[in-house]
Coordinates of C-alpha atoms and ligand atoms in Angstrom, one line a residue:
X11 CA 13.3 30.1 25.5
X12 CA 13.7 28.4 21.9
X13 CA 13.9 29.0 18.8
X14 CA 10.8 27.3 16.7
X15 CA 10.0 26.8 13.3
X16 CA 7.4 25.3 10.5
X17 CA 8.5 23.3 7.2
X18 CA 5.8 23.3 4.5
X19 CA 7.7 21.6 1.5
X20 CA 4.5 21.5 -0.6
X21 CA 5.8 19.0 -2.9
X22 CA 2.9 19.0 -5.1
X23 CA 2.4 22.6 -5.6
X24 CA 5.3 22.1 -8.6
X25 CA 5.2 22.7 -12.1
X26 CA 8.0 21.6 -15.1
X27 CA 11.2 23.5 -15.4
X28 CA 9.7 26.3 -12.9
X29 CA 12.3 27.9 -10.8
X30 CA 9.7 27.8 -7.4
X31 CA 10.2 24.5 -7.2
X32 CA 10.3 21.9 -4.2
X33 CA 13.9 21.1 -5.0
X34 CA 14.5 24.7 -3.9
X35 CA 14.8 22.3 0.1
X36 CA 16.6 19.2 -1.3
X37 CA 19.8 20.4 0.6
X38 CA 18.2 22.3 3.9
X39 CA 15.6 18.5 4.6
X40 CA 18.3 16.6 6.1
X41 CA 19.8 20.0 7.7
X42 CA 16.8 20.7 9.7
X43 CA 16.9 18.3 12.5
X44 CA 21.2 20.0 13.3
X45 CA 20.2 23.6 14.1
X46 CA 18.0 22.7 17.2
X47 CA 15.5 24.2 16.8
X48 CA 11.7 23.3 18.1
X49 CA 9.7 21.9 14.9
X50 CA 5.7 23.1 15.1
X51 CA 2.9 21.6 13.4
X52 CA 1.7 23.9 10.5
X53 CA -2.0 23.9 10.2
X54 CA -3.5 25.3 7.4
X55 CA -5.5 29.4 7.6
X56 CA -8.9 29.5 7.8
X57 CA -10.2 31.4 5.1
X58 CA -11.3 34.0 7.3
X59 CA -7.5 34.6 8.3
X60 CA -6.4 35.0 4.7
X61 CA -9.6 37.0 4.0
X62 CA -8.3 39.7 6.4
X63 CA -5.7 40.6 3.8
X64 CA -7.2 38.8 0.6
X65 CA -10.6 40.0 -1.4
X66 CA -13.2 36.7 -0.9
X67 CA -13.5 37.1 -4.9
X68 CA -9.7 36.1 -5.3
X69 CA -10.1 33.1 -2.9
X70 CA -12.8 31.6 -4.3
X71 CA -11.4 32.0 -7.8
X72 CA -8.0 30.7 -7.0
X73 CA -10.0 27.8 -5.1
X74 CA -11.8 27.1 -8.7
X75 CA -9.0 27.2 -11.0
X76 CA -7.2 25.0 -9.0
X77 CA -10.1 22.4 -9.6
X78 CA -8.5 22.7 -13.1
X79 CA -5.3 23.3 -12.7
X80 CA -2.4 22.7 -13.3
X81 CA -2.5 26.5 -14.9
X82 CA -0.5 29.7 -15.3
X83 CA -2.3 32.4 -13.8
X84 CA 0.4 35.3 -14.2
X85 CA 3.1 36.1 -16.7
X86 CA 5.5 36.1 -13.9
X87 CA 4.9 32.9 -14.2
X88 CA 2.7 31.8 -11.6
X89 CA 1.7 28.3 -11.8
X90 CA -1.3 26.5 -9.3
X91 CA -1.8 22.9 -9.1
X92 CA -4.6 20.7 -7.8
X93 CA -3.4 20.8 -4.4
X94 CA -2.0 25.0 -4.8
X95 CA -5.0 25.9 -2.8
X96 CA -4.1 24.1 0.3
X97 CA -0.8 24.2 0.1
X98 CA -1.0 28.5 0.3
X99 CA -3.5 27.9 3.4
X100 CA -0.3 25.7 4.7
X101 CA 2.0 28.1 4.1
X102 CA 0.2 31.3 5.4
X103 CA -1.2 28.4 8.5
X104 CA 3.1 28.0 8.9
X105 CA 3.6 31.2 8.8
X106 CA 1.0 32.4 11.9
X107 CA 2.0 29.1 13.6
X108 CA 5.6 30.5 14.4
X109 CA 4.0 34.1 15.5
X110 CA 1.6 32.6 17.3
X111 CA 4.3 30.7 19.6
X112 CA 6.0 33.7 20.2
X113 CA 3.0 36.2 21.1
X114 CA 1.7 32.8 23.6
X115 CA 5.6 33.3 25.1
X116 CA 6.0 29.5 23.7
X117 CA 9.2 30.6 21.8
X118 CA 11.2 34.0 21.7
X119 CA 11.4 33.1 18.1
X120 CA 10.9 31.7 14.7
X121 CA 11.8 31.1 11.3
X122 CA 8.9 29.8 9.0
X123 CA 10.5 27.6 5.7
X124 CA 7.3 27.8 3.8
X125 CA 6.6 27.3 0.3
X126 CA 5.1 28.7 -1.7
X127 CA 6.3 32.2 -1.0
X128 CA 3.8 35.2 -0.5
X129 CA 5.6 38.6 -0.9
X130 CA 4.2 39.8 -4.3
X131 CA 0.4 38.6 -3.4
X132 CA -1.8 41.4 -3.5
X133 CA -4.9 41.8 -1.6
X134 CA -6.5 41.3 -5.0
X135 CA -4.6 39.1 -6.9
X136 CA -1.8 36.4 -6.6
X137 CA 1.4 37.2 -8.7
X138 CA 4.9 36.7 -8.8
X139 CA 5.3 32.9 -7.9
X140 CA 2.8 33.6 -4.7
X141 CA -0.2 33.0 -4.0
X142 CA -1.3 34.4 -0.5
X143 CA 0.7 36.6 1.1
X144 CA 1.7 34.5 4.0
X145 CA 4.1 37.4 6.1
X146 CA 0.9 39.9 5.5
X147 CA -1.7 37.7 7.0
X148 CA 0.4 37.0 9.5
X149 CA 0.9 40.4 10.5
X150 CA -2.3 41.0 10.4
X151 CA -3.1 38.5 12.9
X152 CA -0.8 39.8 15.4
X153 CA -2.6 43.1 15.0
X154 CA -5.8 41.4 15.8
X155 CA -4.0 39.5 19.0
X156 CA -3.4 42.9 20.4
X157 CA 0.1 44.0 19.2
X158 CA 0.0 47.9 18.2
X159 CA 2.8 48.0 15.3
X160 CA 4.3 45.4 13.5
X161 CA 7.6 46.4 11.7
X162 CA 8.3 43.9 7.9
X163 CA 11.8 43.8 6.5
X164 CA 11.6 42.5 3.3
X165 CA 15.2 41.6 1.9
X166 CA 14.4 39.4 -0.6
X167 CA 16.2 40.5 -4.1
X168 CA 12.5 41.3 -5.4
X169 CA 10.7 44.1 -4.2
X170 CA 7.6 43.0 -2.0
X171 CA 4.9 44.8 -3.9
X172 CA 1.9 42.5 -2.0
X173 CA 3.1 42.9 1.3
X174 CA 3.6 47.3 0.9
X175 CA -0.2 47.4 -1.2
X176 CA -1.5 45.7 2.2
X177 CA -0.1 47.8 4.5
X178 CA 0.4 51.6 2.7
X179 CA -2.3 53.7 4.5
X180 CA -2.0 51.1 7.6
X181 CA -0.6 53.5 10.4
X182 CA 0.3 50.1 12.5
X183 CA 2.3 48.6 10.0
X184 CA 5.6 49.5 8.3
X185 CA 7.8 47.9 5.7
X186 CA 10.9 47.9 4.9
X187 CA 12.4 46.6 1.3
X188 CA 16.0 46.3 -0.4
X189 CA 15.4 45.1 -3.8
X190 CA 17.2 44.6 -7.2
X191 CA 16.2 48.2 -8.9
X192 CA 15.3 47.7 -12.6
X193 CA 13.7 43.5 -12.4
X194 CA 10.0 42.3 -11.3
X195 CA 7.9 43.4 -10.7
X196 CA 9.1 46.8 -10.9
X197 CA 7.7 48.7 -7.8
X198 CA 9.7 50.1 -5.1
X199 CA 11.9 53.1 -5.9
X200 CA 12.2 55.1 -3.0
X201 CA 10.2 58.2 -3.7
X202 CA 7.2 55.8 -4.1
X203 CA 5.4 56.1 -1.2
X204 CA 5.6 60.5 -0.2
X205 CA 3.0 60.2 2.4
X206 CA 4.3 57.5 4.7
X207 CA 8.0 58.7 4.6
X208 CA 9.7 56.8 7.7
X209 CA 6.8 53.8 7.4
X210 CA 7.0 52.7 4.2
X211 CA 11.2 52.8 3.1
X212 CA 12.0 51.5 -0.4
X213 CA 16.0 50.7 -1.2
X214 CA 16.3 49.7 -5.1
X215 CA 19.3 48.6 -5.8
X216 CA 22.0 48.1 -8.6
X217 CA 23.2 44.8 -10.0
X218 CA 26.3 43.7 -8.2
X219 CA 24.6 45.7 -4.8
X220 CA 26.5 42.9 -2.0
X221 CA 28.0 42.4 1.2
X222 CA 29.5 46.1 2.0
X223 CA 26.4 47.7 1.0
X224 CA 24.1 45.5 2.7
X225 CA 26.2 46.2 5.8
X226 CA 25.6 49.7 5.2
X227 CA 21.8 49.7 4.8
X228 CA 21.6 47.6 7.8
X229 CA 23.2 50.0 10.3
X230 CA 22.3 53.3 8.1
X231 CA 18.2 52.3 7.2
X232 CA 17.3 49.0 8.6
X233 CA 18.6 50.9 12.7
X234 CA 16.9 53.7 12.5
X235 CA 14.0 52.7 10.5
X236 CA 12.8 50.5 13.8
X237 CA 14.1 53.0 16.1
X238 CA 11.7 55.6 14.6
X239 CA 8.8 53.2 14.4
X240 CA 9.6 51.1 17.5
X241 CA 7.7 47.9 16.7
X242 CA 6.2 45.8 18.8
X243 CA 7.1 42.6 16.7
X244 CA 9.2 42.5 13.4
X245 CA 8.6 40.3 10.8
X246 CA 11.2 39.7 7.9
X247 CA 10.7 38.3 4.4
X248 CA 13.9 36.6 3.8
X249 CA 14.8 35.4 0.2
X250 CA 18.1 34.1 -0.2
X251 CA 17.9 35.2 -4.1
X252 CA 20.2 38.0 -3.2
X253 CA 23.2 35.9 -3.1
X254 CA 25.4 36.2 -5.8
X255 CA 24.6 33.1 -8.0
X256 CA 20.8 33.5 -7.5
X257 CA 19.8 31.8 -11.2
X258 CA 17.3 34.5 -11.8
X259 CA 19.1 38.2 -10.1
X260 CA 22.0 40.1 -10.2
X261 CA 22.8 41.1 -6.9
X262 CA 26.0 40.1 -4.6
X263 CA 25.6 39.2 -0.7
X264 CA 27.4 35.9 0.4
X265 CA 26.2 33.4 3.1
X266 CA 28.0 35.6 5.4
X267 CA 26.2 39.0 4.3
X268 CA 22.9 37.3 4.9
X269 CA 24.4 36.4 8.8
X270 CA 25.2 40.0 9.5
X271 CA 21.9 41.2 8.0
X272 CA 19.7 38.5 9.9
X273 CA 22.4 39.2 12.7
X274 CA 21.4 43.1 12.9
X275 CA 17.5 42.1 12.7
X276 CA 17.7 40.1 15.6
X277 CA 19.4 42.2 17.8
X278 CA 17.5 45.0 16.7
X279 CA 14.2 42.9 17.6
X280 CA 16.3 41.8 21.1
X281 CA 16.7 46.1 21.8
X282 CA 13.0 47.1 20.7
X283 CA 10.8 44.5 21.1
X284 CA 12.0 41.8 23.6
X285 CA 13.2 39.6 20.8
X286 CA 10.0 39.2 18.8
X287 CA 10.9 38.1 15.3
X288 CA 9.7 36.1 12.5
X289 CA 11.7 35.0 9.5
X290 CA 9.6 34.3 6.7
X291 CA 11.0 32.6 3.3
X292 CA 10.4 33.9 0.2
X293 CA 12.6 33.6 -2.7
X294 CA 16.0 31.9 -3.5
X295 CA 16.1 29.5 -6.3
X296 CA 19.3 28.1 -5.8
X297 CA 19.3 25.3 -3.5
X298 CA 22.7 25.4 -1.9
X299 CA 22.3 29.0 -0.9
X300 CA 18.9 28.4 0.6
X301 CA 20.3 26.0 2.9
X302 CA 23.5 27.8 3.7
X303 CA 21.1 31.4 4.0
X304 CA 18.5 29.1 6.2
X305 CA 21.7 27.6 8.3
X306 CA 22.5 31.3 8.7
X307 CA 19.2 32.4 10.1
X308 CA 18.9 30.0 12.5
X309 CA 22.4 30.8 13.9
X310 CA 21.2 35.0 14.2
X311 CA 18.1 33.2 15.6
X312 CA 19.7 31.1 18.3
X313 CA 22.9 33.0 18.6
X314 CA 25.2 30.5 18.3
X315 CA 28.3 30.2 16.4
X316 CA 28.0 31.0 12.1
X317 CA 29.9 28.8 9.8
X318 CA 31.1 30.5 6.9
X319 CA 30.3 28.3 3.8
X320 CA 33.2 30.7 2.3
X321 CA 31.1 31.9 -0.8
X322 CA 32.3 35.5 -1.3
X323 CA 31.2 36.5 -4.6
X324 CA 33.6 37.1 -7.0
X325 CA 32.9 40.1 -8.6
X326 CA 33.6 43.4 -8.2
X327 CA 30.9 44.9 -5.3
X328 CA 29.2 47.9 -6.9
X329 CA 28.8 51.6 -5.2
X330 CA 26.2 52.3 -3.7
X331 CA 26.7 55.5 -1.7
X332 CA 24.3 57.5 -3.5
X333 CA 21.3 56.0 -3.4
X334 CA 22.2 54.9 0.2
X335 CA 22.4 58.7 1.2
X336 CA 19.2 59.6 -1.2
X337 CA 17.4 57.1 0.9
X338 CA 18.3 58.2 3.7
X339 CA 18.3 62.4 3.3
X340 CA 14.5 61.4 1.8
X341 CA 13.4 59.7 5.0
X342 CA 15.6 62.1 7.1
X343 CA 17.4 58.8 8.8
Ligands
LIG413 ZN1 12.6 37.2 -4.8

């Protein structure tokens, strides 16, 4: 079976000097077509699919200040255009497109390269660059299609405040998050959340955090966080803004850390769930990464052959032992 995916570029949902911009693809478009995979047709969530994660009072406003946008609706910033409205339906459509395939048996699975991102959408407002929170509705859906728990790993450098509000007193759900400790939006220390220890597993992170520790948390948290919950699908917000030279984070994986993480995802999905998984892009403002992290993706996803783009970082990787071992004596992993 294949590997599918969406693109939704959204080239109008775009804003002047804004770092979630569509540039962010202008080196993964004329990759796409090499990685062989199976392109779907996006089409856009109804409002009643984004409704089973978003407040109807939210979507009708964002659907209204769109009418006279372009405006900043957060201080993250968060910008919406004219067209910011449909492109979110887009991107959350893009997102359940690529689930879909795989819960129909059309695909064993997917990456969707959406834009814009969705992680930091709550159910009652839009913040942090996003503006529906595309991996959460999708999850959602699955639920609704008959799947009994849906695991998210969230390794974006940001912490993926939207997607853990949605899902923290949801028994089917659990998430999974490594962040950059101490940056927006400032959620996800890993005592947060006392009453779903195992289901809801928070890993903040110092500056200069890269590929050794990543390694670590991969075998050490990401393992035995699915073993414990055994999902039925897995879903992963992947950000490419934890490489190194992110322009807006401080933390260190390379190309090559973000192949052995999605590496370990997918054959964790391959052991426990027959392979189900769902990449989902979030962040990662730097286009050359995003193409290299995407290129890196698809080889996890279609187990072929990873080219190393050769973009170690530089600096000196920092420890992280001890908040690796407080995560895990706190979720006794
Ligand atoms: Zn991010």
């Amino acid at each position: 079976m294949t590997t599918a995916y969406t693109f939704v570029p959204s080239p109008s949902h775009v804003y002047p000097d804004h770092p979630e911009h569509p540039s962010r693809f202008d080196l993964l478009t004329p990759r796409l077509d090499s990685f062989g995979a199976q392109k779907l047709n996006a089409k856009p969530a109804t409002r009643e699919e984004v409704a089973r994660i978003h407040h109807p009072t939210l979507i009708n406003s964002l659907e209204d200040i769109c009418k006279q946008a372009p405006a900043i609706i957060d201080y993250a910033p968060t910008f919406v255009t004219q067209t910011s409205f449909d492109d979110a339906l887009l991107a959350s459509g893009g997102t359940l497109s690529c689930t879909r395939a795989i819960l129909s048996g059309s695909a064993r699975n997917a990456f969707a390269l959406v834009r814009p991102p969705g992680h930091h959408a709550e159910p009652t407002h839009s913040m942090g660059f996003c503006i529906f929170n595309n991996i959460a509705i999708t999850a959602r859906d699955a639920l609704e299609r008959g799947i009994n728990r849906v695991a998210i790993v969230d390794y974006d450098a940001h912490h993926g405040n939207g997607t853990q509000a949605a899902f923290i007193d949801d028994e089917r759900m659990a998430y999974c998050s490594t962040h950059q400790w101490g940056i927006y939006p400032g959620t996800g220390w890993y005592e947060e959340a006392p009453n779903a220890k195992k289901r809801i597993v928070n890993v903040p992170l110092p500056a200069g955090s890269g590929d050794k520790t990543y390694e670590r948390i991969a075998n050490e948290i990401f393992a035995p966080f699915i073993q414990s919950f055994k999902p039925e699908l897995i879903l992963v917000s992947a950000g490419f803004d934890a490489h190194w030279n992110d322009p807006i984070t401080s933390l260190g994986l390379s190309t090559a850390g973000f192949f052995i993480l999605s590496k370990k995802l997918v054959d964790l999905a391959e052991e426990h769930c027959g392979g189900k998984i769902v990449f989902v892009l979030e962040g990662g403002y730097n286009a050359t990464n995003l193409a290299n992290g995407s290129a890196a993706v698809f080889a996890a996803l279609m187990n072929k052959d990873f080219v190393d783009p050769g973009d170690a970082s530089p600096h000196k990787e920092t420890d992280t032992s001890e908040m690796i071992e407080k995560v895990c004596t706190w979720h006794e992993f």
